[in-house]
Short mmCIF file of C-alpha atoms in Angstrom, two decimals:
data_model
loop_
_atom_site.label_atom_id
_atom_site.label_comp_id
_atom_site.label_asym_id
_atom_site.label_seq_id
_atom_site.Cartn_x
_atom_site.Cartn_y
_atom_site.Cartn_z
CA UNK M 1 7.98 6.97 -24.54
CA UNK M 2 8.92 9.76 -22.05
CA UNK M 3 12.35 11.48 -22.02
CA UNK M 4 12.32 12.63 -18.51
CA UNK M 5 10.10 12.01 -15.32
CA UNK M 6 9.75 13.78 -12.25
CA UNK M 7 10.01 11.96 -9.56
CA UNK M 8 7.53 13.41 -6.85
CA UNK M 9 8.02 11.13 -3.37
CA UNK M 10 11.77 10.17 -1.80
CA UNK M 11 13.34 6.50 0.04
CA UNK M 12 13.29 3.66 -0.98
CA UNK M 13 9.51 4.29 -3.71
CA UNK M 14 11.86 7.13 -5.75
CA UNK M 15 15.23 5.36 -6.28
CA UNK M 16 12.96 2.13 -7.54
CA UNK M 17 10.78 4.16 -9.85
CA UNK M 18 14.48 5.59 -11.07
CA UNK M 19 15.69 2.02 -11.34
CA UNK M 20 12.65 1.16 -14.14
CA UNK M 21 13.25 4.33 -15.51
CA UNK M 22 16.44 3.71 -15.61
CA UNK M 23 16.43 0.61 -17.52
CA UNK M 24 14.02 2.16 -19.77
CA UNK M 25 15.73 4.45 -20.96
CA UNK M 26 14.20 7.17 -19.36
CA UNK M 27 16.39 10.39 -17.84
CA UNK M 28 14.72 10.98 -13.90
CA UNK M 29 14.24 14.25 -11.84
CA UNK M 30 14.68 13.59 -8.16
CA UNK M 31 12.64 16.20 -5.98
CA UNK M 32 14.33 16.64 -3.01
CA UNK M 33 13.28 18.85 0.68
CA UNK M 34 16.47 20.90 2.77
CA UNK M 35 17.40 17.11 4.76
CA UNK M 36 16.69 14.44 1.81
CA UNK M 37 19.66 16.44 -0.01
CA UNK M 38 22.75 12.94 0.65
CA UNK M 39 19.62 10.96 -0.43
CA UNK M 40 20.16 8.18 -2.84
CA UNK M 41 17.73 8.70 -5.07
CA UNK M 42 18.39 12.23 -5.37
CA UNK M 43 22.68 10.89 -6.32
CA UNK M 44 21.75 8.68 -9.03
CA UNK M 45 18.87 10.59 -11.08
CA UNK M 46 20.22 12.85 -14.07
CA UNK M 47 19.06 16.04 -12.28
CA UNK M 48 17.97 17.34 -8.82
CA UNK M 49 15.95 20.26 -7.64
CA UNK M 50 15.30 21.14 -3.46
CA UNK M 51 11.34 22.37 -3.43
CA UNK M 52 11.34 23.06 0.18
CA UNK M 53 12.28 22.40 4.10
CA UNK M 54 11.56 19.18 5.94
CA UNK M 55 8.53 19.24 6.70
CA UNK M 56 6.03 17.47 4.13
CA UNK M 57 3.80 19.95 3.57
CA UNK M 58 6.27 22.70 2.28
CA UNK M 59 7.88 20.12 0.22
CA UNK M 60 6.77 16.43 -1.15
CA UNK M 61 3.36 17.85 -0.21
CA UNK M 62 4.16 21.07 -2.18
CA UNK M 63 1.85 21.42 -5.50
CA UNK M 64 2.62 24.15 -6.94
CA UNK M 65 6.62 23.93 -6.22
CA UNK M 66 6.69 20.13 -7.52
CA UNK M 67 4.89 21.55 -10.71
CA UNK M 68 7.78 24.73 -11.22
CA UNK M 69 10.29 21.64 -10.42
CA UNK M 70 9.10 19.72 -13.38
CA UNK M 71 8.56 22.55 -16.18
CA UNK M 72 11.35 24.15 -15.04
CA UNK M 73 13.09 20.98 -16.45
CA UNK M 74 11.66 19.95 -18.99
CA UNK M 75 10.15 16.60 -17.12
CA UNK M 76 7.10 14.85 -19.48
CA UNK M 77 5.61 13.19 -17.18
CA UNK M 78 5.05 13.03 -13.17
CA UNK M 79 5.21 9.77 -11.26
CA UNK M 80 4.11 10.23 -7.93
CA UNK M 81 4.91 6.59 -5.85
CA UNK M 82 2.86 5.75 -2.89
CA UNK M 83 1.80 7.98 -0.59
CA UNK M 84 2.68 12.16 -0.71
CA UNK M 85 0.26 13.17 -3.33
CA UNK M 86 -0.12 9.49 -4.70
CA UNK M 87 -4.02 9.55 -4.64
CA UNK M 88 -3.94 13.21 -5.27
CA UNK M 89 -7.08 14.25 -7.68
CA UNK M 90 -6.19 17.94 -7.68
CA UNK M 91 -2.72 17.35 -8.33
CA UNK M 92 -3.29 14.63 -11.36
CA UNK M 93 -5.84 17.92 -12.54
CA UNK M 94 -2.58 20.12 -12.20
CA UNK M 95 -0.13 17.63 -13.47
CA UNK M 96 -2.17 17.38 -17.01
CA UNK M 97 -3.38 20.61 -17.24
CA UNK M 98 0.22 22.01 -17.40
CA UNK M 99 0.93 19.84 -19.99
CA UNK M 100 2.79 16.83 -18.89
CA UNK M 101 1.84 12.76 -18.03
CA UNK M 102 0.86 11.47 -14.29
CA UNK M 103 2.30 8.31 -13.93
CA UNK M 104 -1.43 6.28 -12.68
CA UNK M 105 -5.35 6.03 -13.46
CA UNK M 106 -7.14 9.15 -14.55
CA UNK M 107 -8.00 11.87 -11.65
CA UNK M 108 -12.04 11.22 -11.40
CA UNK M 109 -10.72 7.33 -11.01
CA UNK M 110 -9.40 8.14 -7.99
CA UNK M 111 -11.92 10.91 -6.92
CA UNK M 112 -14.06 8.05 -7.23
CA UNK M 113 -12.24 5.21 -5.95
CA UNK M 114 -10.61 7.99 -3.35
CA UNK M 115 -14.64 8.59 -1.63
CA UNK M 116 -14.93 5.34 0.35
CA UNK M 117 -18.78 6.33 0.77
CA UNK M 118 -18.50 6.21 -3.54
CA UNK M 119 -16.37 3.13 -4.09
CA UNK M 120 -18.12 1.18 -2.45
CA UNK M 121 -21.49 1.66 -3.72
CA UNK M 122 -19.72 1.76 -7.14
CA UNK M 123 -18.79 -2.14 -6.19
CA UNK M 124 -22.06 -2.89 -4.62
CA UNK M 125 -23.41 -1.60 -8.36
CA UNK M 126 -20.91 -3.83 -10.24
CA UNK M 127 -21.79 -7.06 -8.56
CA UNK M 128 -18.67 -7.07 -5.73
CA UNK M 129 -19.84 -7.92 -2.41
CA UNK M 130 -19.25 -5.88 0.50
CA UNK M 131 -19.94 -5.17 4.20
CA UNK M 132 -23.18 -5.02 5.13
CA UNK M 133 -22.93 -1.58 6.62
CA UNK M 134 -24.44 2.71 4.96
CA UNK M 135 -24.33 3.81 2.10
CA UNK M 136 -23.95 7.11 2.58
CA UNK M 137 -21.98 9.04 4.84
CA UNK M 138 -23.46 8.70 8.68
CA UNK M 139 -23.91 12.69 9.57
CA UNK M 140 -25.30 12.28 13.34
CA UNK M 141 -24.37 10.73 16.20
CA UNK M 142 -28.23 9.58 15.99
CA UNK M 143 -27.85 7.93 12.18
CA UNK M 144 -24.66 6.38 13.62
CA UNK M 145 -26.62 4.73 17.16
CA UNK M 146 -29.54 3.45 14.27
CA UNK M 147 -27.13 2.02 12.19
CA UNK M 148 -24.95 0.05 15.31
CA UNK M 149 -28.56 -1.42 16.39
CA UNK M 150 -29.30 -2.24 12.79
CA UNK M 151 -25.88 -4.71 12.23
CA UNK M 152 -25.88 -5.69 15.41
CA UNK M 153 -22.74 -4.54 17.91
CA UNK M 154 -19.92 -4.87 16.99
CA UNK M 155 -20.02 -2.22 14.54
CA UNK M 156 -16.51 0.06 13.04
CA UNK M 157 -16.64 3.10 11.97
CA UNK M 158 -14.54 4.48 9.43
CA UNK M 159 -13.82 7.66 7.09
CA UNK M 160 -15.21 8.51 3.89
CA UNK M 161 -11.35 9.71 2.96
CA UNK M 162 -9.52 7.45 4.93
CA UNK M 163 -6.75 5.10 4.83
CA UNK M 164 -3.69 4.22 7.11
CA UNK M 165 -6.29 3.40 9.38
CA UNK M 166 -7.02 7.04 10.22
CA UNK M 167 -10.54 8.16 11.38
CA UNK M 168 -12.09 4.45 12.43
CA UNK M 169 -12.59 2.60 15.73
CA UNK M 170 -14.55 0.18 16.73
CA UNK M 171 -17.63 0.66 18.54
CA UNK M 172 -18.64 -2.64 20.72
CA UNK M 173 -22.11 -0.99 22.21
CA UNK M 174 -24.53 1.53 22.39
CA UNK M 175 -22.93 3.88 25.12
CA UNK M 176 -19.18 4.08 23.13
CA UNK M 177 -21.17 5.28 20.10
CA UNK M 178 -21.29 8.88 20.74
CA UNK M 179 -17.68 9.34 21.89
CA UNK M 180 -16.75 7.26 19.42
CA UNK M 181 -18.19 8.47 17.06
CA UNK M 182 -16.84 12.58 17.61
CA UNK M 183 -13.37 11.05 18.07
CA UNK M 184 -13.36 9.11 14.44
CA UNK M 185 -14.98 12.72 12.80
CA UNK M 186 -11.92 15.56 14.25
CA UNK M 187 -9.75 12.46 12.98
CA UNK M 188 -11.12 12.08 9.65
CA UNK M 189 -11.09 16.03 9.10
CA UNK M 190 -7.61 16.60 10.73
CA UNK M 191 -6.14 14.09 8.54
CA UNK M 192 -7.62 14.05 5.37
CA UNK M 193 -9.98 18.02 5.40
CA UNK M 194 -12.85 15.38 5.31
CA UNK M 195 -15.30 14.50 7.95
CA UNK M 196 -17.63 12.41 5.81
CA UNK M 197 -17.48 9.18 7.91
CA UNK M 198 -19.30 5.20 6.93
CA UNK M 199 -20.27 2.65 9.37
CA UNK M 200 -19.73 -1.58 8.78
CA UNK M 201 -20.63 -4.40 10.83
CA UNK M 202 -17.26 -5.54 11.90
CA UNK M 203 -15.94 -8.32 11.65
CA UNK M 204 -14.19 -10.76 14.71
CA UNK M 205 -11.05 -12.34 12.31
CA UNK M 206 -11.06 -11.26 8.97
CA UNK M 207 -7.92 -11.44 6.70
CA UNK M 208 -6.84 -9.03 4.22
CA UNK M 209 -6.13 -9.58 0.86
CA UNK M 210 -5.62 -8.05 -2.47
CA UNK M 211 -5.31 -8.33 -5.97
CA UNK M 212 -3.20 -6.38 -8.00
CA UNK M 213 -3.86 -5.20 -11.23
CA UNK M 214 -2.59 -4.02 -14.44
CA UNK M 215 -5.46 -1.90 -16.90
CA UNK M 216 -4.24 -0.44 -20.22
CA UNK M 217 -6.68 2.51 -22.56
CA UNK M 218 -7.94 0.53 -23.52
CA UNK M 219 -10.39 -2.49 -22.24
CA UNK M 220 -8.02 -5.06 -21.83
CA UNK M 221 -6.96 -5.83 -17.96
CA UNK M 222 -5.34 -8.76 -16.21
CA UNK M 223 -5.04 -9.56 -12.07
CA UNK M 224 -1.31 -10.16 -11.23
CA UNK M 225 -2.44 -12.56 -7.96
CA UNK M 226 -3.52 -12.04 -4.56
CA UNK M 227 -1.56 -11.23 -1.71
CA UNK M 228 -1.76 -11.52 1.91
CA UNK M 229 -1.41 -7.66 3.77
CA UNK M 230 -3.05 -9.23 7.32
CA UNK M 231 0.01 -8.77 9.98
CA UNK M 232 -0.70 -5.25 10.86
CA UNK M 233 -0.59 -2.78 13.68
CA UNK M 234 -2.76 0.03 14.34
CA UNK M 235 -4.05 -0.50 11.01
CA UNK M 236 -0.16 -0.31 8.97
CA UNK M 237 0.82 -3.57 7.38
CA UNK M 238 3.80 -4.89 8.91
CA UNK M 239 4.29 -7.90 6.54
CA UNK M 240 3.00 -9.37 3.54
CA UNK M 241 3.10 -12.44 1.59
CA UNK M 242 1.88 -14.06 -1.83
CA UNK M 243 -0.09 -16.22 -2.31
CA UNK M 244 -2.59 -16.22 0.29
CA UNK M 245 -2.08 -19.77 2.51
CA UNK M 246 -5.91 -19.19 3.34
CA UNK M 247 -7.32 -19.59 0.14
CA UNK M 248 -7.32 -22.75 -2.45
CA UNK M 249 -6.93 -22.11 -5.98
CA UNK M 250 -10.96 -22.72 -7.41
CA UNK M 251 -10.72 -19.49 -4.44
CA UNK M 252 -7.90 -17.63 -6.13
CA UNK M 253 -9.24 -17.75 -9.64
CA UNK M 254 -13.21 -17.35 -8.78
CA UNK M 255 -11.95 -14.04 -6.88
CA UNK M 256 -8.69 -13.10 -9.85
CA UNK M 257 -11.79 -13.09 -12.41
CA UNK M 258 -14.33 -11.02 -10.03
CA UNK M 259 -12.26 -8.51 -9.80
CA UNK M 260 -10.62 -7.79 -13.49
CA UNK M 261 -14.19 -7.84 -14.36
CA UNK M 262 -14.71 -5.30 -12.23
CA UNK M 263 -11.75 -3.24 -13.15
CA UNK M 264 -13.24 -3.58 -16.83
CA UNK M 265 -16.95 -2.43 -15.93
CA UNK M 266 -15.79 0.86 -14.46
CA UNK M 267 -13.60 1.85 -17.85
CA UNK M 268 -10.41 1.38 -15.07
CA UNK M 269 -6.74 1.73 -16.52
CA UNK M 270 -2.89 1.72 -14.59
CA UNK M 271 -1.67 0.37 -12.23
CA UNK M 272 -4.45 -1.10 -9.33
CA UNK M 273 -5.22 -2.76 -6.27
CA UNK M 274 -8.47 -4.24 -5.20
CA UNK M 275 -8.28 -5.04 -1.52
CA UNK M 276 -11.02 -7.32 0.11
CA UNK M 277 -10.99 -8.67 3.91
CA UNK M 278 -12.51 -11.98 3.46
CA UNK M 279 -13.55 -14.33 6.61
CA UNK M 280 -15.28 -17.36 6.37
CA UNK M 281 -15.11 -18.86 2.60
CA UNK M 282 -16.52 -14.95 1.47
CA UNK M 283 -15.00 -11.86 0.01
CA UNK M 284 -15.85 -8.09 1.14
CA UNK M 285 -14.87 -5.52 -0.79
CA UNK M 286 -13.13 -2.79 1.02
CA UNK M 287 -11.62 -0.25 -1.35
CA UNK M 288 -9.49 0.63 -4.25
CA UNK M 289 -6.33 1.45 -4.22
CA UNK M 290 -5.18 3.37 -7.32
CA UNK M 291 -1.81 3.95 -7.09
CA UNK M 292 1.53 1.83 -7.04
CA UNK M 293 1.60 -0.06 -3.50
CA UNK M 294 4.11 -1.13 -0.49
CA UNK M 295 4.24 -4.30 -1.48
CA UNK M 296 4.60 -5.05 -4.86
CA UNK M 297 7.63 -6.78 -4.88
CA UNK M 298 6.10 -9.54 -3.84
CA UNK M 299 3.96 -9.86 -6.96
CA UNK M 300 6.93 -9.46 -8.99
CA UNK M 301 8.80 -12.08 -7.14
CA UNK M 302 6.17 -14.46 -8.09
CA UNK M 303 5.72 -13.44 -11.64
CA UNK M 304 8.47 -11.90 -13.01
CA UNK M 305 6.85 -8.60 -13.51
CA UNK M 306 8.05 -5.35 -13.34
CA UNK M 307 5.43 -3.77 -12.39
CA UNK M 308 7.17 0.18 -12.75
CA UNK M 309 7.53 -0.40 -16.20
CA UNK M 310 3.89 -1.70 -17.04
CA UNK M 311 3.01 1.47 -14.82
CA UNK M 312 4.91 3.81 -16.49
CA UNK M 313 4.02 1.59 -20.38
CA UNK M 314 0.66 2.43 -19.74
CA UNK M 315 0.68 6.04 -18.88
CA UNK M 316 2.05 6.16 -22.18
CA UNK M 317 -0.74 5.02 -23.97
CA UNK M 318 0.88 1.63 -25.09
CA UNK M 319 -0.93 -1.63 -24.91
CA UNK M 320 -1.44 -3.96 -22.52
CA UNK M 321 1.14 -6.55 -24.10
CA UNK M 322 0.24 -9.53 -22.09
CA UNK M 323 -2.86 -11.43 -21.19
CA UNK M 324 -3.69 -13.73 -18.26
CA UNK M 325 -3.11 -16.98 -19.48
CA UNK M 326 0.57 -15.38 -20.23
CA UNK M 327 1.02 -15.03 -15.87
CA UNK M 328 2.28 -18.06 -14.56
CA UNK M 329 2.79 -17.99 -10.51
CA UNK M 330 5.87 -19.03 -9.44
CA UNK M 331 6.24 -20.86 -5.93
CA UNK M 332 5.69 -17.79 -2.95
CA UNK M 333 7.33 -14.58 -1.65
CA UNK M 334 6.73 -12.74 1.37
CA UNK M 335 8.07 -8.95 2.81
CA UNK M 336 9.19 -7.39 5.91
CA UNK M 337 8.82 -3.92 6.25
CA UNK M 338 11.84 -2.77 8.37
CA UNK M 339 11.07 0.49 10.22
CA UNK M 340 12.97 2.96 12.36
CA UNK M 341 11.39 2.41 15.56
CA UNK M 342 11.50 0.73 18.41
CA UNK M 343 10.87 -2.65 18.59
CA UNK M 344 9.00 -3.35 21.61
CA UNK M 345 7.40 0.63 21.57
CA UNK M 346 7.46 0.94 18.19
CA UNK M 347 8.57 5.37 18.68
CA UNK M 348 10.95 6.08 15.82
CA UNK M 349 14.27 6.12 16.01
CA UNK M 350 15.82 8.83 13.82
CA UNK M 351 19.07 8.70 13.65
CA UNK M 352 22.44 8.21 11.29
CA UNK M 353 22.54 4.62 10.20
CA UNK M 354 26.64 3.33 11.25
CA UNK M 355 27.27 -0.03 9.70
CA UNK M 356 24.76 -0.90 7.35
CA UNK M 357 24.92 -5.08 5.66
CA UNK M 358 21.86 -6.40 3.81
CA UNK M 359 20.86 -9.50 2.53
CA UNK M 360 22.04 -11.59 0.00
CA UNK M 361 21.64 -14.96 -1.76
CA UNK M 362 19.43 -16.75 -4.65
CA UNK M 363 15.67 -14.86 -4.76
CA UNK M 364 16.88 -12.08 -1.78
CA UNK M 365 15.91 -8.32 -2.61
CA UNK M 366 16.91 -5.38 -0.16
CA UNK M 367 13.95 -1.98 -1.55
CA UNK M 368 15.69 0.81 0.12
CA UNK M 369 17.36 3.84 -0.44
CA UNK M 370 19.75 3.89 2.99
CA UNK M 371 23.78 3.54 3.50
CA UNK M 372 25.84 3.43 5.84
CA UNK M 373 26.59 6.77 6.71
CA UNK M 374 23.13 7.93 5.62
CA UNK M 375 20.22 10.57 8.45
CA UNK M 376 17.41 8.04 8.83
CA UNK M 377 15.23 12.17 8.98
CA UNK M 378 12.45 12.26 11.35
CA UNK M 379 10.44 14.38 9.70
CA UNK M 380 8.36 11.48 7.24
CA UNK M 381 7.54 8.06 7.24
CA UNK M 382 9.74 5.38 9.49
CA UNK M 383 10.40 2.66 6.35
CA UNK M 384 13.62 1.75 6.06
CA UNK M 385 14.18 -1.20 4.40
CA UNK M 386 11.39 -3.54 2.74
CA UNK M 387 13.29 -7.08 2.37
CA UNK M 388 11.69 -9.50 0.08
CA UNK M 389 12.79 -12.98 -0.30
CA UNK M 390 10.56 -15.58 -2.85
CA UNK M 391 11.40 -19.69 -2.80
CA UNK M 392 9.48 -22.41 -4.63
CA UNK M 393 7.80 -23.52 -1.62
CA UNK M 394 6.04 -21.51 1.50
CA UNK M 395 8.56 -23.09 3.39
CA UNK M 396 11.03 -22.40 1.02
CA UNK M 397 10.68 -18.78 1.25
CA UNK M 398 10.34 -18.60 5.15
CA UNK M 399 13.29 -20.75 6.21
CA UNK M 400 14.89 -17.99 3.12
CA UNK M 401 13.34 -15.24 5.37
CA UNK M 402 14.90 -16.32 8.14
CA UNK M 403 18.22 -16.45 7.02
CA UNK M 404 18.32 -12.96 5.50
CA UNK M 405 17.18 -11.77 8.50
CA UNK M 406 20.22 -12.62 10.62
CA UNK M 407 21.81 -11.18 8.03
CA UNK M 408 20.47 -7.78 8.17
CA UNK M 409 22.74 -5.47 10.46
CA UNK M 410 21.89 -1.65 10.35
CA UNK M 411 23.34 -0.13 13.36
CA UNK M 412 23.26 3.20 14.77
CA UNK M 413 19.12 3.22 14.77
CA UNK M 414 16.30 1.23 15.88
CA UNK M 415 14.46 -1.14 13.83
CA UNK M 416 11.62 -3.81 13.81
CA UNK M 417 13.80 -6.58 12.71
CA UNK M 418 13.85 -8.39 16.69
CA UNK M 419 9.67 -8.10 15.53
CA UNK M 420 10.36 -10.13 12.35
CA UNK M 421 12.17 -12.52 13.85
CA UNK M 422 10.31 -13.26 16.18
CA UNK M 423 6.63 -13.50 14.31
CA UNK M 424 8.80 -15.96 11.38
CA UNK M 425 9.46 -18.12 14.51
CA UNK M 426 5.11 -18.30 15.69
CA UNK M 427 4.00 -21.53 15.60
CA UNK M 428 0.50 -19.39 14.37
CA UNK M 429 2.39 -17.73 10.77
CA UNK M 430 4.63 -20.96 10.19
CA UNK M 431 0.99 -22.56 9.35
CA UNK M 432 -0.59 -19.60 8.22
CA UNK M 433 -3.01 -19.21 11.03
CA UNK M 434 -3.34 -15.52 11.07
CA UNK M 435 -5.92 -12.89 10.64
CA UNK M 436 -6.03 -8.77 10.84
CA UNK M 437 -6.15 -8.71 14.73
CA UNK M 438 -3.90 -11.58 15.48
CA UNK M 439 -0.52 -8.71 15.17
CA UNK M 440 -1.11 -6.89 18.01
CA UNK M 441 -2.61 -10.27 20.09
CA UNK M 442 1.34 -11.39 19.18
CA UNK M 443 2.44 -7.98 20.26
CA UNK M 444 0.92 -8.00 24.09
CA UNK M 445 1.94 -10.84 24.59
CA UNK M 446 5.36 -10.73 23.75
CA UNK M 447 5.23 -7.52 26.00
CA UNK M 448 3.81 -9.28 28.94
#
């Protein structure tokens, strides 16, 4: 097992990784930008190294500085968390080239799954259902129009190196294609340094269902059930729950088996998540995330497993000592992402936190690196906390969530807590009747 792990991230995920390491007897190294010098993970780590100024490109995306910090402190391994460099295969190669262990899947697997066109082809070749669309990158507007006619409008243009909703455009008719195609390419080039895009049939009312997997280097793999991540705004997840209220036991079992079969066939190892769109009883492969997910705590809540601990063990070359029959799914869990944003306009609201009081009680968990008096910088993602609750039933979890949201006090900045309080009172959400487009309609009606 590792003696020292450098955590190449910030905020709540850095703190989450630190806690897992500490419970495993592993020392931690925190890296931080100048504005994060007083961050909680920096205060708690065994060692801390400043890696640059406030801008992410000069700090948390600065590969050379992070490698230097790891070598200087004698770290055995680097954990990238999620976001930043977590799915950067070149950085994973650098880590391994310098004699350290990358806590994640092999770089070549990150590359395969990071190219959405190649991942789609791979999934299709191993029997996973995919949304009808182009199997190669679409290079010209003329080709894009031909795909639109072949698939039937509406269609969606997606960045091949995409993520986070960037480089995506819905096209409802041929006349819109030229502008949408150009915008998608430009956005993809700006966000990912790669302007390749592909085209799929646009699904009108799908749900976003993902399956958490664990796999070791010796061919063993299991799934930890599904998460429903359909509550999204601008393709960004807002609230997640498990199990999905849209699936029955037979669908759940079939989906899990299909994903484990796929993971074993492609030779994937480590923690990962296979994502699907689900509509009219049919699952369609979307992508595979080769990293820890923001929403992993709800899976931990219903399985009792520490996913970060398992990820570290797997990266250290240990066997997956859990079999599928060992996994017990207990009750339901829901996560709310609390962002430092105006709950009506969604404009980011950085600043200094005044009062900070997190909810407590049975089966209530708050993952956050914030505290009273700390600063929420404007340089990074606006997530300030994740509120995770569980219950013996979905209704029990929902009642607990309402109570917990009412207890949560964050002063000095605006947050999205009021939005979550409205969502959990909505009849559609209570009944589990929502899809990936529902939240934006809910927000528009709320503004109206």
